[in-house]
PDB file of C-alpha atoms in Angstrom:
ATOM      1  CA  MET A   1      -7.668   5.997 -17.569  1.00 58.00           C
ATOM      2  CA  ILE A   2      -6.704   7.403 -14.163  1.00 61.00           C
ATOM      3  CA  GLU A   3     -10.150   6.519 -12.835  1.00 64.00           C
ATOM      4  CA  GLU A   4      -9.869   3.005 -14.253  1.00 65.00           C
ATOM      5  CA  VAL A   5      -6.548   2.509 -12.469  1.00 64.00           C
ATOM      6  CA  ARG A   6      -8.024   3.769  -9.197  1.00 61.00           C
ATOM      7  CA  LEU A   7     -10.901   1.305  -9.477  1.00 61.00           C
ATOM      8  CA  ALA A   8      -8.425  -1.529  -9.989  1.00 68.00           C
ATOM      9  CA  LEU A   9      -6.494  -0.682  -6.818  1.00 78.00           C
ATOM     10  CA  LYS A  10      -7.206  -2.504  -3.568  1.00 88.00           C
ATOM     11  CA  VAL A  11      -4.385  -1.887  -1.094  1.00 90.00           C
ATOM     12  CA  ALA A  12      -3.331   1.468  -2.553  1.00 89.00           C
ATOM     13  CA  ALA A  13      -6.965   2.638  -2.378  1.00 90.00           C
ATOM     14  CA  LEU A  14      -6.661   2.663   1.426  1.00 92.00           C
ATOM     15  CA  HIS A  15      -4.631   5.874   1.421  1.00 94.00           C
ATOM     16  CA  PRO A  16      -5.406   9.529   0.682  1.00 93.00           C
ATOM     17  CA  SER A  17      -3.955  11.227  -2.391  1.00 93.00           C
ATOM     18  CA  ILE A  18      -2.836  14.797  -3.002  1.00 92.00           C
ATOM     19  CA  THR A  19      -2.481  16.566  -6.329  1.00 92.00           C
ATOM     20  CA  MET A  20       1.059  17.858  -6.812  1.00 93.00           C
ATOM     21  CA  PRO A  21       1.232  21.318  -8.447  1.00 93.00           C
ATOM     22  CA  THR A  22       4.972  20.824  -8.908  1.00 94.00           C
ATOM     23  CA  ASP A  23       7.300  17.851  -9.007  1.00 92.00           C
ATOM     24  CA  PRO A  24       8.912  17.553  -6.491  1.00 92.00           C
ATOM     25  CA  TYR A  25       6.371  18.998  -4.068  1.00 94.00           C
ATOM     26  CA  THR A  26       6.891  19.569  -0.329  1.00 94.00           C
ATOM     27  CA  VAL A  27       3.913  19.212   2.015  1.00 90.00           C
ATOM     28  CA  PRO A  28       3.949  20.500   5.629  1.00 85.00           C
ATOM     29  CA  THR A  29       2.929  17.946   8.232  1.00 81.00           C
ATOM     30  CA  LYS A  30       2.037  18.043  11.920  1.00 74.00           C
ATOM     31  CA  ILE A  31       4.215  15.591  13.847  1.00 70.00           C
ATOM     32  CA  ALA A  32       3.004  16.267  17.422  1.00 69.00           C
ATOM     33  CA  ARG A  33      -0.099  17.696  19.074  1.00 71.00           C
ATOM     34  CA  SER A  34      -0.211  21.063  20.763  1.00 75.00           C
ATOM     35  CA  THR A  35      -0.786  21.134  24.543  1.00 80.00           C
ATOM     36  CA  SER A  36      -3.686  22.873  26.284  1.00 83.00           C
ATOM     37  CA  TYR A  37      -3.278  24.580  29.682  1.00 81.00           C
ATOM     38  CA  ILE A  38      -5.631  26.061  32.268  1.00 86.00           C
ATOM     39  CA  ALA A  39      -6.166  29.789  31.683  1.00 81.00           C
ATOM     40  CA  SER A  40      -6.593  32.086  34.698  1.00 78.00           C
ATOM     41  CA  GLU A  41      -9.147  34.890  34.814  1.00 75.00           C
ATOM     42  CA  ALA A  42      -7.871  38.240  33.525  1.00 76.00           C
ATOM     43  CA  SER A  43      -8.722  40.122  36.746  1.00 70.00           C
ATOM     44  CA  VAL A  44      -5.829  42.637  36.697  1.00 70.00           C
ATOM     45  CA  ASP A  45      -4.674  45.308  34.253  1.00 76.00           C
ATOM     46  CA  ALA A  46      -1.686  43.305  33.005  1.00 69.00           C
ATOM     47  CA  PRO A  47      -2.697  39.653  33.245  1.00 72.00           C
ATOM     48  CA  THR A  48      -0.262  36.835  32.694  1.00 77.00           C
ATOM     49  CA  GLU A  49      -0.159  35.699  29.076  1.00 80.00           C
ATOM     50  CA  LEU A  50      -1.439  32.281  28.154  1.00 80.00           C
ATOM     51  CA  ARG A  51       1.188  29.581  28.270  1.00 80.00           C
ATOM     52  CA  LYS A  52       2.274  28.864  24.730  1.00 79.00           C
ATOM     53  CA  SER A  53       2.420  25.428  23.123  1.00 75.00           C
ATOM     54  CA  SER A  54       4.996  24.738  20.449  1.00 71.00           C
ATOM     55  CA  LEU A  55       3.557  24.006  17.009  1.00 69.00           C
ATOM     56  CA  THR A  56       5.611  20.937  16.091  1.00 72.00           C
ATOM     57  CA  THR A  57       5.721  20.572  12.332  1.00 74.00           C
ATOM     58  CA  GLY A  58       7.706  18.745   9.693  1.00 79.00           C
ATOM     59  CA  ASN A  59       7.495  18.244   5.962  1.00 88.00           C
ATOM     60  CA  VAL A  60       7.363  15.484   3.388  1.00 91.00           C
ATOM     61  CA  THR A  61       8.655  15.867  -0.145  1.00 94.00           C
ATOM     62  CA  PHE A  62       6.926  13.933  -2.912  1.00 95.00           C
ATOM     63  CA  THR A  63       8.962  13.131  -6.033  1.00 96.00           C
ATOM     64  CA  THR A  64       7.070  11.018  -8.537  1.00 95.00           C
ATOM     65  CA  LYS A  65       8.123   7.865 -10.304  1.00 94.00           C
ATOM     66  CA  THR A  66       6.633   7.045 -13.694  1.00 93.00           C
ATOM     67  CA  PHE A  67       4.890   3.703 -14.095  1.00 92.00           C
ATOM     68  CA  ALA A  68       4.965   2.962 -17.824  1.00 91.00           C
ATOM     69  CA  VAL A  69       3.634   0.135 -19.987  1.00 91.00           C
ATOM     70  CA  ALA A  70       4.365  -0.534 -23.667  1.00 89.00           C
ATOM     71  CA  SER A  71       2.199  -3.244 -25.287  1.00 86.00           C
ATOM     72  CA  PRO A  72       3.021  -4.228 -28.908  1.00 87.00           C
ATOM     73  CA  PHE A  73       0.772  -6.219 -31.220  1.00 83.00           C
ATOM     74  CA  SER A  74       0.934  -6.961 -34.925  1.00 86.00           C
ATOM     75  CA  PHE A  75      -1.114  -5.499 -37.737  1.00 83.00           C
ATOM     76  CA  GLU A  76      -2.462  -8.980 -38.404  1.00 82.00           C
ATOM     77  CA  PHE A  77      -3.543  -9.464 -34.810  1.00 77.00           C
ATOM     78  CA  GLU A  78      -5.645  -6.323 -34.972  1.00 69.00           C
ATOM     79  CA  GLU A  79      -7.044  -7.150 -38.417  1.00 70.00           C
ATOM     80  CA  ASN A  80      -7.934 -10.772 -37.633  1.00 68.00           C
ATOM     81  CA  SER A  81      -9.422 -10.297 -34.185  1.00 67.00           C
ATOM     82  CA  VAL A  82     -13.125 -10.932 -33.850  1.00 53.00           C
ATOM     83  CA  VAL A  83     -13.366  -8.557 -30.871  1.00 60.00           C
ATOM     84  CA  PRO A  84     -11.879  -5.054 -30.853  1.00 71.00           C
ATOM     85  CA  VAL A  85      -8.247  -5.187 -29.760  1.00 72.00           C
ATOM     86  CA  ILE A  86      -7.745  -1.711 -28.346  1.00 74.00           C
ATOM     87  CA  PRO A  87     -10.199  -2.007 -25.406  1.00 78.00           C
ATOM     88  CA  MET A  88      -8.571  -5.316 -24.436  1.00 79.00           C
ATOM     89  CA  VAL A  89      -5.062  -3.826 -24.587  1.00 80.00           C
ATOM     90  CA  ARG A  90      -6.236  -0.759 -22.666  1.00 80.00           C
ATOM     91  CA  ARG A  91      -7.642  -2.927 -19.882  1.00 83.00           C
ATOM     92  CA  ASP A  92      -4.385  -4.893 -19.751  1.00 86.00           C
ATOM     93  CA  ILE A  93      -2.435  -1.635 -19.350  1.00 86.00           C
ATOM     94  CA  VAL A  94      -4.748  -0.433 -16.573  1.00 84.00           C
ATOM     95  CA  LEU A  95      -4.220  -3.654 -14.638  1.00 88.00           C
ATOM     96  CA  ALA A  96      -0.460  -3.616 -15.259  1.00 89.00           C
ATOM     97  CA  ILE A  97      -0.111  -0.104 -13.809  1.00 90.00           C
ATOM     98  CA  ALA A  98      -2.413  -0.919 -10.874  1.00 89.00           C
ATOM     99  CA  ASP A  99      -0.420  -4.097 -10.150  1.00 92.00           C
ATOM    100  CA  GLY A 100       2.837  -2.150 -10.211  1.00 93.00           C
ATOM    101  CA  ILE A 101       1.529   0.396  -7.714  1.00 94.00           C
ATOM    102  CA  GLU A 102       0.132  -2.335  -5.412  1.00 95.00           C
ATOM    103  CA  ASN A 103       3.398  -4.281  -5.514  1.00 95.00           C
ATOM    104  CA  ALA A 104       5.443  -1.180  -4.708  1.00 97.00           C
ATOM    105  CA  VAL A 105       3.129  -0.186  -1.831  1.00 97.00           C
ATOM    106  CA  ILE A 106       3.661  -3.565  -0.146  1.00 97.00           C
ATOM    107  CA  ASN A 107       7.183  -4.559  -1.231  1.00 97.00           C
ATOM    108  CA  GLY A 108       8.836  -1.279  -2.198  1.00 97.00           C
ATOM    109  CA  ASP A 109      12.440  -0.702  -1.122  1.00 97.00           C
ATOM    110  CA  THR A 110      14.740   1.990  -2.520  1.00 96.00           C
ATOM    111  CA  SER A 111      17.846   0.712  -0.697  1.00 94.00           C
ATOM    112  CA  ALA A 112      20.871  -0.214  -2.797  1.00 93.00           C
ATOM    113  CA  THR A 113      20.544  -3.789  -1.487  1.00 94.00           C
ATOM    114  CA  TYR A 114      16.949  -4.998  -1.703  1.00 96.00           C
ATOM    115  CA  GLN A 115      15.388  -6.402   1.471  1.00 96.00           C
ATOM    116  CA  ASP A 116      14.733  -9.877  -0.010  1.00 96.00           C
ATOM    117  CA  THR A 117      18.177 -11.436  -0.272  1.00 94.00           C
ATOM    118  CA  GLY A 118      17.020 -13.956  -2.878  1.00 94.00           C
ATOM    119  CA  LEU A 119      16.234 -11.187  -5.373  1.00 94.00           C
ATOM    120  CA  SER A 120      18.410  -8.824  -7.377  1.00 91.00           C
ATOM    121  CA  LEU A 121      16.177  -6.130  -8.864  1.00 94.00           C
ATOM    122  CA  ASN A 122      16.828  -4.050 -11.952  1.00 94.00           C
ATOM    123  CA  ALA A 123      16.752  -0.276 -11.522  1.00 93.00           C
ATOM    124  CA  ASP A 124      13.444  -0.095 -13.416  1.00 94.00           C
ATOM    125  CA  ASP A 125      11.697  -2.708 -11.267  1.00 95.00           C
ATOM    126  CA  GLN A 126       8.401  -1.396  -9.858  1.00 95.00           C
ATOM    127  CA  ARG A 127       9.528  -2.358  -6.330  1.00 96.00           C
ATOM    128  CA  LYS A 128      12.280   0.290  -6.531  1.00 97.00           C
ATOM    129  CA  ALA A 129       9.751   3.138  -6.811  1.00 96.00           C
ATOM    130  CA  TRP A 130       9.467   3.965  -3.096  1.00 97.00           C
ATOM    131  CA  THR A 131       9.582   2.569   0.449  1.00 97.00           C
ATOM    132  CA  GLY A 132       6.625   0.237   1.028  1.00 97.00           C
ATOM    133  CA  TYR A 133       4.948  -1.325   4.047  1.00 98.00           C
ATOM    134  CA  ARG A 134       7.450  -4.086   4.724  1.00 98.00           C
ATOM    135  CA  LYS A 135      10.464  -1.793   4.642  1.00 97.00           C
ATOM    136  CA  SER A 136       8.641   0.817   6.762  1.00 97.00           C
ATOM    137  CA  CYS A 137       7.977  -1.653   9.580  1.00 98.00           C
ATOM    138  CA  LEU A 138      10.128  -1.076  12.661  1.00 97.00           C
ATOM    139  CA  THR A 139      11.849  -4.054  14.279  1.00 97.00           C
ATOM    140  CA  ALA A 140       9.792  -3.617  17.460  1.00 97.00           C
ATOM    141  CA  SER A 141       6.577  -4.017  15.416  1.00 98.00           C
ATOM    142  CA  LYS A 142       7.498  -7.404  13.972  1.00 97.00           C
ATOM    143  CA  VAL A 143       5.729 -10.313  15.657  1.00 97.00           C
ATOM    144  CA  ASP A 144       6.973 -13.897  15.362  1.00 96.00           C
ATOM    145  CA  PHE A 145       4.027 -16.256  14.837  1.00 95.00           C
ATOM    146  CA  ASN A 146       6.256 -19.272  15.510  1.00 93.00           C
ATOM    147  CA  SER A 147       8.056 -19.013  18.822  1.00 85.00           C
ATOM    148  CA  GLY A 148       8.692 -22.753  19.037  1.00 79.00           C
ATOM    149  CA  THR A 149       5.177 -23.685  17.906  1.00 78.00           C
ATOM    150  CA  GLU A 150       3.281 -21.931  15.137  1.00 78.00           C
ATOM    151  CA  SER A 151       0.501 -19.839  16.631  1.00 87.00           C
ATOM    152  CA  TYR A 152      -1.857 -18.276  14.080  1.00 89.00           C
ATOM    153  CA  THR A 153      -4.091 -16.934  16.805  1.00 90.00           C
ATOM    154  CA  THR A 154      -6.105 -13.973  17.989  1.00 93.00           C
ATOM    155  CA  SER A 155      -3.396 -13.278  20.562  1.00 93.00           C
ATOM    156  CA  ASN A 156      -0.671 -12.748  17.957  1.00 95.00           C
ATOM    157  CA  PHE A 157      -2.874 -10.569  15.766  1.00 96.00           C
ATOM    158  CA  ARG A 158      -3.681  -8.383  18.746  1.00 96.00           C
ATOM    159  CA  THR A 159      -0.008  -8.257  19.709  1.00 96.00           C
ATOM    160  CA  MET A 160       0.635  -6.778  16.262  1.00 97.00           C
ATOM    161  CA  ARG A 161      -1.967  -4.123  16.944  1.00 97.00           C
ATOM    162  CA  LYS A 162      -0.463  -3.406  20.346  1.00 97.00           C
ATOM    163  CA  THR A 163       2.954  -2.650  18.809  1.00 98.00           C
ATOM    164  CA  LEU A 164       1.442   0.318  16.942  1.00 98.00           C
ATOM    165  CA  GLY A 165       0.615   2.128  20.173  1.00 96.00           C
ATOM    166  CA  LYS A 166      -1.468   5.252  19.483  1.00 94.00           C
ATOM    167  CA  TYR A 167      -1.609   4.341  15.779  1.00 96.00           C
ATOM    168  CA  GLY A 168      -3.347   1.064  16.593  1.00 97.00           C
ATOM    169  CA  VAL A 169      -6.251   2.438  18.626  1.00 96.00           C
ATOM    170  CA  ASN A 170      -8.905   3.347  16.040  1.00 96.00           C
ATOM    171  CA  PRO A 171     -10.098   0.395  13.902  1.00 96.00           C
ATOM    172  CA  SER A 172     -11.300   2.739  11.160  1.00 94.00           C
ATOM    173  CA  ASP A 173      -7.708   3.945  10.679  1.00 97.00           C
ATOM    174  CA  LEU A 174      -6.355   0.415  10.225  1.00 97.00           C
ATOM    175  CA  ALA A 175      -6.326  -2.385   7.657  1.00 97.00           C
ATOM    176  CA  TRP A 176      -5.050  -5.962   7.664  1.00 97.00           C
ATOM    177  CA  VAL A 177      -3.211  -6.748   4.415  1.00 96.00           C
ATOM    178  CA  ILE A 178      -2.783 -10.447   3.798  1.00 95.00           C
ATOM    179  CA  SER A 179      -2.291 -13.138   1.147  1.00 93.00           C
ATOM    180  CA  ILE A 180      -5.162 -15.369   0.033  1.00 91.00           C
ATOM    181  CA  ASN A 181      -3.459 -18.285   1.839  1.00 92.00           C
ATOM    182  CA  GLY A 182      -3.288 -16.244   5.028  1.00 93.00           C
ATOM    183  CA  TYR A 183      -6.908 -15.186   4.667  1.00 91.00           C
ATOM    184  CA  ILE A 184      -8.074 -18.797   4.404  1.00 91.00           C
ATOM    185  CA  LYS A 185      -6.154 -19.571   7.615  1.00 91.00           C
ATOM    186  CA  MET A 186      -7.627 -16.468   9.232  1.00 89.00           C
ATOM    187  CA  LEU A 187     -11.155 -17.746   8.654  1.00 87.00           C
ATOM    188  CA  SER A 188     -10.549 -20.351  11.352  1.00 87.00           C
ATOM    189  CA  ILE A 189     -10.292 -17.564  13.946  1.00 87.00           C
ATOM    190  CA  SER A 190     -13.725 -17.117  15.507  1.00 82.00           C
ATOM    191  CA  GLU A 191     -13.353 -13.327  15.759  1.00 84.00           C
ATOM    192  CA  VAL A 192     -13.230 -12.919  11.970  1.00 86.00           C
ATOM    193  CA  LEU A 193     -16.459 -11.392  10.665  1.00 80.00           C
ATOM    194  CA  THR A 194     -17.068 -12.223   7.004  1.00 77.00           C
ATOM    195  CA  LEU A 195     -19.094 -10.215   4.504  1.00 72.00           C
ATOM    196  CA  ASP A 196     -22.083 -12.546   4.609  1.00 73.00           C
ATOM    197  CA  LYS A 197     -22.569 -11.471   8.252  1.00 72.00           C
ATOM    198  CA  TYR A 198     -22.360  -7.712   7.617  1.00 68.00           C
ATOM    199  CA  GLY A 199     -25.864  -7.236   6.279  1.00 66.00           C
ATOM    200  CA  PRO A 200     -26.781  -5.769   2.893  1.00 60.00           C
ATOM    201  CA  SER A 201     -26.525  -2.115   3.916  1.00 54.00           C
ATOM    202  CA  THR A 202     -22.946  -2.151   5.195  1.00 59.00           C
ATOM    203  CA  PRO A 203     -20.536  -0.291   2.888  1.00 59.00           C
ATOM    204  CA  ILE A 204     -17.271  -2.121   2.203  1.00 60.00           C
ATOM    205  CA  LEU A 205     -13.856  -1.183   0.907  1.00 62.00           C
ATOM    206  CA  THR A 206     -12.626  -2.341  -2.474  1.00 64.00           C
ATOM    207  CA  GLY A 207     -11.150  -5.787  -2.020  1.00 72.00           C
ATOM    208  CA  GLU A 208     -12.361  -6.206   1.563  1.00 78.00           C
ATOM    209  CA  LEU A 209     -13.295  -9.791   2.445  1.00 78.00           C
ATOM    210  CA  GLY A 210     -13.955  -9.552   6.153  1.00 86.00           C
ATOM    211  CA  ARG A 211     -13.055  -7.875   9.441  1.00 90.00           C
ATOM    212  CA  PHE A 212     -11.046  -8.805  12.480  1.00 92.00           C
ATOM    213  CA  ASP A 213     -11.452  -6.662  15.614  1.00 92.00           C
ATOM    214  CA  GLY A 214     -13.506  -4.295  13.451  1.00 91.00           C
ATOM    215  CA  ILE A 215     -10.559  -3.809  11.077  1.00 94.00           C
ATOM    216  CA  PRO A 216     -11.075  -4.601   7.368  1.00 92.00           C
ATOM    217  CA  ILE A 217      -9.128  -7.482   5.834  1.00 93.00           C
ATOM    218  CA  ILE A 218      -7.670  -6.691   2.400  1.00 93.00           C
ATOM    219  CA  VAL A 219      -6.341  -9.628   0.375  1.00 91.00           C
ATOM    220  CA  SER A 220      -3.493  -8.968  -2.050  1.00 93.00           C
ATOM    221  CA  GLU A 221      -1.606 -11.268  -4.386  1.00 92.00           C
ATOM    222  CA  PHE A 222       1.514  -9.179  -3.695  1.00 94.00           C
ATOM    223  CA  VAL A 223       1.834 -10.387  -0.108  1.00 95.00           C
ATOM    224  CA  ARG A 224       4.409 -13.115  -0.668  1.00 96.00           C
ATOM    225  CA  THR A 225       3.732 -16.722   0.283  1.00 95.00           C
ATOM    226  CA  ASP A 226       7.256 -17.986  -0.465  1.00 96.00           C
ATOM    227  CA  MET A 227       9.233 -16.495   2.413  1.00 96.00           C
ATOM    228  CA  ASN A 228      11.590 -17.923   5.007  1.00 96.00           C
ATOM    229  CA  ALA A 229      11.189 -17.979   8.793  1.00 95.00           C
ATOM    230  CA  SER A 230      12.453 -14.381   9.039  1.00 95.00           C
ATOM    231  CA  GLY A 231       9.740 -12.986   6.787  1.00 96.00           C
ATOM    232  CA  LEU A 232      12.084 -12.526   3.809  1.00 97.00           C
ATOM    233  CA  TYR A 233      12.446 -14.195   0.425  1.00 97.00           C
ATOM    234  CA  ASP A 234      15.833 -15.929   0.192  1.00 96.00           C
ATOM    235  CA  GLY A 235      15.134 -18.311  -2.696  1.00 94.00           C
ATOM    236  CA  THR A 236      15.828 -21.342  -0.491  1.00 96.00           C
ATOM    237  CA  THR A 237      13.126 -21.624   2.180  1.00 95.00           C
ATOM    238  CA  THR A 238       9.868 -20.754   0.447  1.00 96.00           C
ATOM    239  CA  THR A 239       7.133 -22.077   2.736  1.00 95.00           C
ATOM    240  CA  GLN A 240       6.228 -19.132   4.994  1.00 95.00           C
ATOM    241  CA  SER A 241       4.168 -15.940   4.676  1.00 96.00           C
ATOM    242  CA  ILE A 242       3.416 -12.680   6.466  1.00 97.00           C
ATOM    243  CA  VAL A 243       0.473 -10.512   7.490  1.00 97.00           C
ATOM    244  CA  LEU A 244       0.577  -6.711   7.697  1.00 98.00           C
ATOM    245  CA  LEU A 245      -1.376  -4.245   9.834  1.00 98.00           C
ATOM    246  CA  VAL A 246      -1.269  -0.714   8.424  1.00 98.00           C
ATOM    247  CA  ASN A 247      -2.302   2.684   9.767  1.00 98.00           C
ATOM    248  CA  LYS A 248      -4.002   4.130   6.674  1.00 97.00           C
ATOM    249  CA  PRO A 249      -3.716   7.913   7.350  1.00 95.00           C
ATOM    250  CA  SER A 250       0.042   7.562   7.884  1.00 96.00           C
ATOM    251  CA  PHE A 251       0.701   7.059   4.164  1.00 97.00           C
ATOM    252  CA  TRP A 252      -0.149   9.447   1.325  1.00 96.00           C
ATOM    253  CA  PHE A 253       0.028   9.320  -2.439  1.00 96.00           C
ATOM    254  CA  GLY A 254       1.270  12.216  -4.523  1.00 95.00           C
ATOM    255  CA  GLU A 255      -0.210  12.486  -8.022  1.00 92.00           C
ATOM    256  CA  LYS A 256       1.259  14.620 -10.795  1.00 90.00           C
ATOM    257  CA  GLY A 257      -0.356  15.253 -14.153  1.00 80.00           C
ATOM    258  CA  SER A 258      -2.780  13.172 -16.133  1.00 71.00           C
ATOM    259  CA  SER A 259      -2.325   9.719 -17.597  1.00 69.00           C
ATOM    260  CA  GLU A 260      -0.552   9.534 -20.934  1.00 69.00           C
ATOM    261  CA  ILE A 261      -1.777   7.004 -23.484  1.00 78.00           C
ATOM    262  CA  GLU A 262      -1.077   6.788 -27.199  1.00 84.00           C
ATOM    263  CA  ILE A 263      -0.943   4.282 -30.024  1.00 85.00           C
ATOM    264  CA  VAL A 264       2.169   4.259 -32.194  1.00 87.00           C
ATOM    265  CA  ARG A 265       2.041   2.631 -35.650  1.00 88.00           C
ATOM    266  CA  ASN A 266       5.359   1.293 -36.980  1.00 90.00           C
ATOM    267  CA  PRO A 267       5.073   0.006 -40.560  1.00 91.00           C
ATOM    268  CA  LEU A 268       8.710  -1.126 -40.544  1.00 92.00           C
ATOM    269  CA  THR A 269       7.946  -3.781 -37.922  1.00 92.00           C
ATOM    270  CA  ARG A 270       4.268  -4.068 -38.855  1.00 91.00           C
ATOM    271  CA  GLN A 271       3.296  -3.456 -35.254  1.00 91.00           C
ATOM    272  CA  TYR A 272       1.161  -1.162 -33.168  1.00 86.00           C
ATOM    273  CA  VAL A 273       2.514  -0.222 -29.725  1.00 88.00           C
ATOM    274  CA  VAL A 274       0.160   1.101 -27.064  1.00 85.00           C
ATOM    275  CA  VAL A 275       2.146   3.197 -24.590  1.00 88.00           C
ATOM    276  CA  SER A 276       0.845   4.537 -21.286  1.00 89.00           C
ATOM    277  CA  ALA A 277       2.400   6.203 -18.243  1.00 89.00           C
ATOM    278  CA  LEU A 278       1.246   7.379 -14.818  1.00 90.00           C
ATOM    279  CA  LYS A 279       3.252   9.465 -12.309  1.00 92.00           C
ATOM    280  CA  ARG A 280       2.941   8.697  -8.587  1.00 94.00           C
ATOM    281  CA  ASP A 281       4.820   8.854  -5.311  1.00 97.00           C
ATOM    282  CA  PHE A 282       4.038   7.167  -1.979  1.00 97.00           C
ATOM    283  CA  LYS A 283       5.270   8.425   1.350  1.00 96.00           C
ATOM    284  CA  CYS A 284       4.905   7.826   5.075  1.00 96.00           C
ATOM    285  CA  VAL A 285       3.953  11.199   6.586  1.00 93.00           C
ATOM    286  CA  ARG A 286       4.815  10.266  10.192  1.00 92.00           C
ATOM    287  CA  PRO A 287       8.221  10.541  11.880  1.00 90.00           C
ATOM    288  CA  SER A 288      10.473   7.607  10.964  1.00 91.00           C
ATOM    289  CA  THR A 289      10.563   6.511  14.615  1.00 93.00           C
ATOM    290  CA  ASP A 290       6.763   6.086  14.811  1.00 95.00           C
ATOM    291  CA  ALA A 291       5.320   2.577  14.431  1.00 97.00           C
ATOM    292  CA  VAL A 292       2.680   2.755  11.683  1.00 97.00           C
ATOM    293  CA  VAL A 293       3.066  -0.768  10.226  1.00 98.00           C
ATOM    294  CA  ALA A 294       3.091  -4.075  12.108  1.00 98.00           C
ATOM    295  CA  LEU A 295       4.234  -7.322  10.507  1.00 98.00           C
ATOM    296  CA  GLY A 296       3.485 -10.875  11.615  1.00 97.00           C
ATOM    297  CA  TYR A 297       5.856 -13.467  10.156  1.00 96.00           C
ATOM    298  CA  ASP A 298       6.836 -17.141  10.126  1.00 95.00           C
ATOM    299  CA  TYR A 299       3.581 -18.962   9.586  1.00 94.00           C
ATOM    300  CA  ALA A 300       3.124 -21.744   7.051  1.00 93.00           C
ATOM    301  CA  SER A 301       1.586 -20.509   3.830  1.00 88.00           C
TER     302      SER A 301
END
């Protein structure tokens, strides 16, 4: 089932995964490049040693959260169904787990007070699993698309890219993540290259619908279209949306163990319950001060 979940992922499929031998598991990371210097010829018996460059490292600790689904159905439902029930329930579980991971990647926030003031999340809500794109975005990388007049333009999209600095240089390291409403608006920008113009031999990412500045556009239902002018959901103003620009190598998944799936038969309730669980963690592997996500906000959805 792990492979089925992976195939169902769109946004989460952008990022590399590591297998965790333990849980938690600490991974060393490189947070700055070494420096090269000019070496002089060793023309004497005791030449000057090469100038050393500090190996600047850090680490990231992955601690998984378990995404679990329990789907009950009656004995009669199974007996009376024309089509087999179990494959249908299995597919529903796969999509439920994939949706939970996608939602947490975009909207995850482990803070005691959730970022969207109009929501109060239970402790078991999928959005409490880890810190997602929106929460990872630095203030300096947030671009207002409505500074007096709404401007859903090439200029603002490129301003988003500019805020990422060195992380916004290589198009192959980036992805636009956007709602379907935002994608439809984006099609009016002449620089958007849609799939029908790629040619039949061009490989595409799962869920990719086009490119802007050579960067793939990934559409997700979990990019909210009911936000306020600040790019948050407050439950009052629900007419605006956001667009995200993400540096893909800056986020990793940690995977622990295999998928669990079993069918429990309870004659006392005359029900079957299909139970499945998957353990994952999602982390930014760059320093917290580095801009690896840009967010454009305040445009009409």
